[in-house]
Short mmCIF file of C-alpha atoms in Angstrom, two decimals:
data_model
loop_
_atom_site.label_atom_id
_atom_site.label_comp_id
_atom_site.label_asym_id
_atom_site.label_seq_id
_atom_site.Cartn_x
_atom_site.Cartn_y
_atom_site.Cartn_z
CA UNK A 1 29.02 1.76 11.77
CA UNK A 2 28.46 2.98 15.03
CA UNK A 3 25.16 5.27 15.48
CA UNK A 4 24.82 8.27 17.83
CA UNK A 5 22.99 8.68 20.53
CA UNK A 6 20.56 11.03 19.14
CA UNK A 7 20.03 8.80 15.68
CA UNK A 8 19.24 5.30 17.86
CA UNK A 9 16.73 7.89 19.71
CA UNK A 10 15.24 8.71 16.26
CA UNK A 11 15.32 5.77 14.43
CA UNK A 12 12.42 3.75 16.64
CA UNK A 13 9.58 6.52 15.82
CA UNK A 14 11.19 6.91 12.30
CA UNK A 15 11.04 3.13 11.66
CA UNK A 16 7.89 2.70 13.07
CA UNK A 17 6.06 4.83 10.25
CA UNK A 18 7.88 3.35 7.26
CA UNK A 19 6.26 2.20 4.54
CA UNK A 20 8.16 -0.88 4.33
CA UNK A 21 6.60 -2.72 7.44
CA UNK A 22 4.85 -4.83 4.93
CA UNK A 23 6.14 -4.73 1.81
CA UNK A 24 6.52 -8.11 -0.45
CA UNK A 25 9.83 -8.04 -2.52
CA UNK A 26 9.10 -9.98 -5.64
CA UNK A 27 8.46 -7.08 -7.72
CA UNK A 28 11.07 -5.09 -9.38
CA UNK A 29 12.25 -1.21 -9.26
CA UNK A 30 11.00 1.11 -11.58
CA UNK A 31 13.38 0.48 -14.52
CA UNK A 32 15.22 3.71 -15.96
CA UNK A 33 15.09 5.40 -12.57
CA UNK A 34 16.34 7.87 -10.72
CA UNK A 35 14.92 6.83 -7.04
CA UNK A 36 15.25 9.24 -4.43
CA UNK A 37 14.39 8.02 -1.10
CA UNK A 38 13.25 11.21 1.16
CA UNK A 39 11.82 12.14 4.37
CA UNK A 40 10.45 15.14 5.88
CA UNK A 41 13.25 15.00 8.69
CA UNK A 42 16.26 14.44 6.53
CA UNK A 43 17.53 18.04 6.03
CA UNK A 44 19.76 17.44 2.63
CA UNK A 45 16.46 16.09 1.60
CA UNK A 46 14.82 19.55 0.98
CA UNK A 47 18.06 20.39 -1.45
CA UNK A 48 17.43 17.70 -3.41
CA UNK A 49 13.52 18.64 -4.00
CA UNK A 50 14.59 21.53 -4.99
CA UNK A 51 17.12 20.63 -7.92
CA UNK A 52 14.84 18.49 -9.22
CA UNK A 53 15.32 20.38 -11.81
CA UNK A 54 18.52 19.92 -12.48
CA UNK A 55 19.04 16.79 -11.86
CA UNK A 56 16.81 15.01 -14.48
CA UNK A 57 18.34 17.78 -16.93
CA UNK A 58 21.69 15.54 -15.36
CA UNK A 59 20.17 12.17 -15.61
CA UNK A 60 18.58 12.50 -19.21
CA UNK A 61 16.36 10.08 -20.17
CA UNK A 62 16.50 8.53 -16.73
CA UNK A 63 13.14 9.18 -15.08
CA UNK A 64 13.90 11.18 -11.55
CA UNK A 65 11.20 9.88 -9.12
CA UNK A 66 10.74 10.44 -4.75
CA UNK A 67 10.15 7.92 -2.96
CA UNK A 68 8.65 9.25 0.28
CA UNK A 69 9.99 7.25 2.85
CA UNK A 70 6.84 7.39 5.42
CA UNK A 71 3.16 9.07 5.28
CA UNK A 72 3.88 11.34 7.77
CA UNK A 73 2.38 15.15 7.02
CA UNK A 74 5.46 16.97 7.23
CA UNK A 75 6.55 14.37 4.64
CA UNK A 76 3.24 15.04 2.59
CA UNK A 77 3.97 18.88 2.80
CA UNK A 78 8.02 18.29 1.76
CA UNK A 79 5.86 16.89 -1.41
CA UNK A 80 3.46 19.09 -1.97
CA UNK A 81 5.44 21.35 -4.70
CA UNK A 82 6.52 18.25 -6.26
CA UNK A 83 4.69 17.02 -9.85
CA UNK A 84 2.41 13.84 -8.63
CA UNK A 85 4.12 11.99 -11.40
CA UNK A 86 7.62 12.05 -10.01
CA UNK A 87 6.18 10.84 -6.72
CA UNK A 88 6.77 6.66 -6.28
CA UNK A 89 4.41 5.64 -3.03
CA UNK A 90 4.63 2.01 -3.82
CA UNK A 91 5.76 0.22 -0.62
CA UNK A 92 7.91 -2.25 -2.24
CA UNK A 93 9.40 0.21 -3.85
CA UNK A 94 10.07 2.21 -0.33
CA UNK A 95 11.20 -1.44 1.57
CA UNK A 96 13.59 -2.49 -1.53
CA UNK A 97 15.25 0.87 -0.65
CA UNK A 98 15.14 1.76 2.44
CA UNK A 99 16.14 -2.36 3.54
CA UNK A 100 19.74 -1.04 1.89
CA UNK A 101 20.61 1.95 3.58
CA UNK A 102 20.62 3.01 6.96
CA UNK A 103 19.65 6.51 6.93
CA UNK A 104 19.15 8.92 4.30
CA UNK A 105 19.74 10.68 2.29
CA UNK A 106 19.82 7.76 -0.24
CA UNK A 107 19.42 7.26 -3.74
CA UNK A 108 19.83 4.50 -6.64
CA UNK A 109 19.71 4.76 -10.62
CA UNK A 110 17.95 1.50 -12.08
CA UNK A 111 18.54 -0.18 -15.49
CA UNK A 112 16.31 -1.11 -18.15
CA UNK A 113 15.08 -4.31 -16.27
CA UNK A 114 14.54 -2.27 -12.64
CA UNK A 115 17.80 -3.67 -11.16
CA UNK A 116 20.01 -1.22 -9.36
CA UNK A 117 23.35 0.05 -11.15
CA UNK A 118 24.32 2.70 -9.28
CA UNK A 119 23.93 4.07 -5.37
CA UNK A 120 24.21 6.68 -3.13
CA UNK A 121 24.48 7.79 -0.07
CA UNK A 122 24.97 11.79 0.22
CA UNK A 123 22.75 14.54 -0.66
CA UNK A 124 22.34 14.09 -4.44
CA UNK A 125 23.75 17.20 -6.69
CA UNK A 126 24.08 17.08 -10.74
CA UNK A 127 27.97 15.57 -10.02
CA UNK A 128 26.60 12.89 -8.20
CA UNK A 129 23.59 12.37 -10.81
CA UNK A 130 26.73 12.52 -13.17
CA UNK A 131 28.66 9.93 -11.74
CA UNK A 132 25.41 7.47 -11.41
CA UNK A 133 25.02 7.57 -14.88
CA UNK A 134 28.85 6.70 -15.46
CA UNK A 135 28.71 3.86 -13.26
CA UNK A 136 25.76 2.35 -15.06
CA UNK A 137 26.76 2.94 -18.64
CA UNK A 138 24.75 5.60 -19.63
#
């Protein structure tokens, strides 16, 4: 995949203020999870904080969770509306997702033992939340 000019400018600062820089893998996802993996500067971002909403009512029992990608303010005030318990700061958590995607937004549905079943790589709508669940067997 060939980047443009403008996202190999971005990606350096972005990169540097991940939360993954140090991250050990060993422990698992969140099992029965939504994960949304979000930033402040990914604009689809914002549409998915706000259908929240919908899409738990479109994942069902399957826990919806962000995953803040880096600690940067903006990305604290993109939060700040946001119920604390949806919000997953754990850095493995932020390295194990953002080491399989190269720019956001991104998002994976876990099973009952944390593993990922299902991934995506648009903004996430109901449809999409839809089609996680169908590819995991829920």
């Amino acid at each position: 995949m060939r980047l443009s000019t403008l996202s190999r400018y971005l990606a350096l600062p972005f990169a540097a203020t991940s939360l993954a820089a140090s991250a050990p893998a060993s422990e698992p996802l969140p099992a029965d999870s939504l994960l949304l993996l979000v930033a402040s500067w990914c604009v689809p971002c914002y549409g998915e904080i706000a259908r929240l909403d919908a899409l738990q009512t479109a994942a069902g029992p399957v826990e919806v969770r962000v995953v803040p990608y880096d600690r940067r303010p903006a990305t604290a005030r993109m939060l700040a509306r946001v119920d604390p318990d949806r919000i997953a700061t754990s850095r493995v958590v932020v390295a194990a997702l953002s080491s399989r995607t190269a720019g956001l937004p991104y998002s994976v549905m876990t099973d009952a033992a944390g593993r990922i079943c299902a991934e995506l790589s648009r903004p996430l709508d109901p449809a999409g939340v839809t089609e996680m669940r169908r590819r995991c067997g829920r």
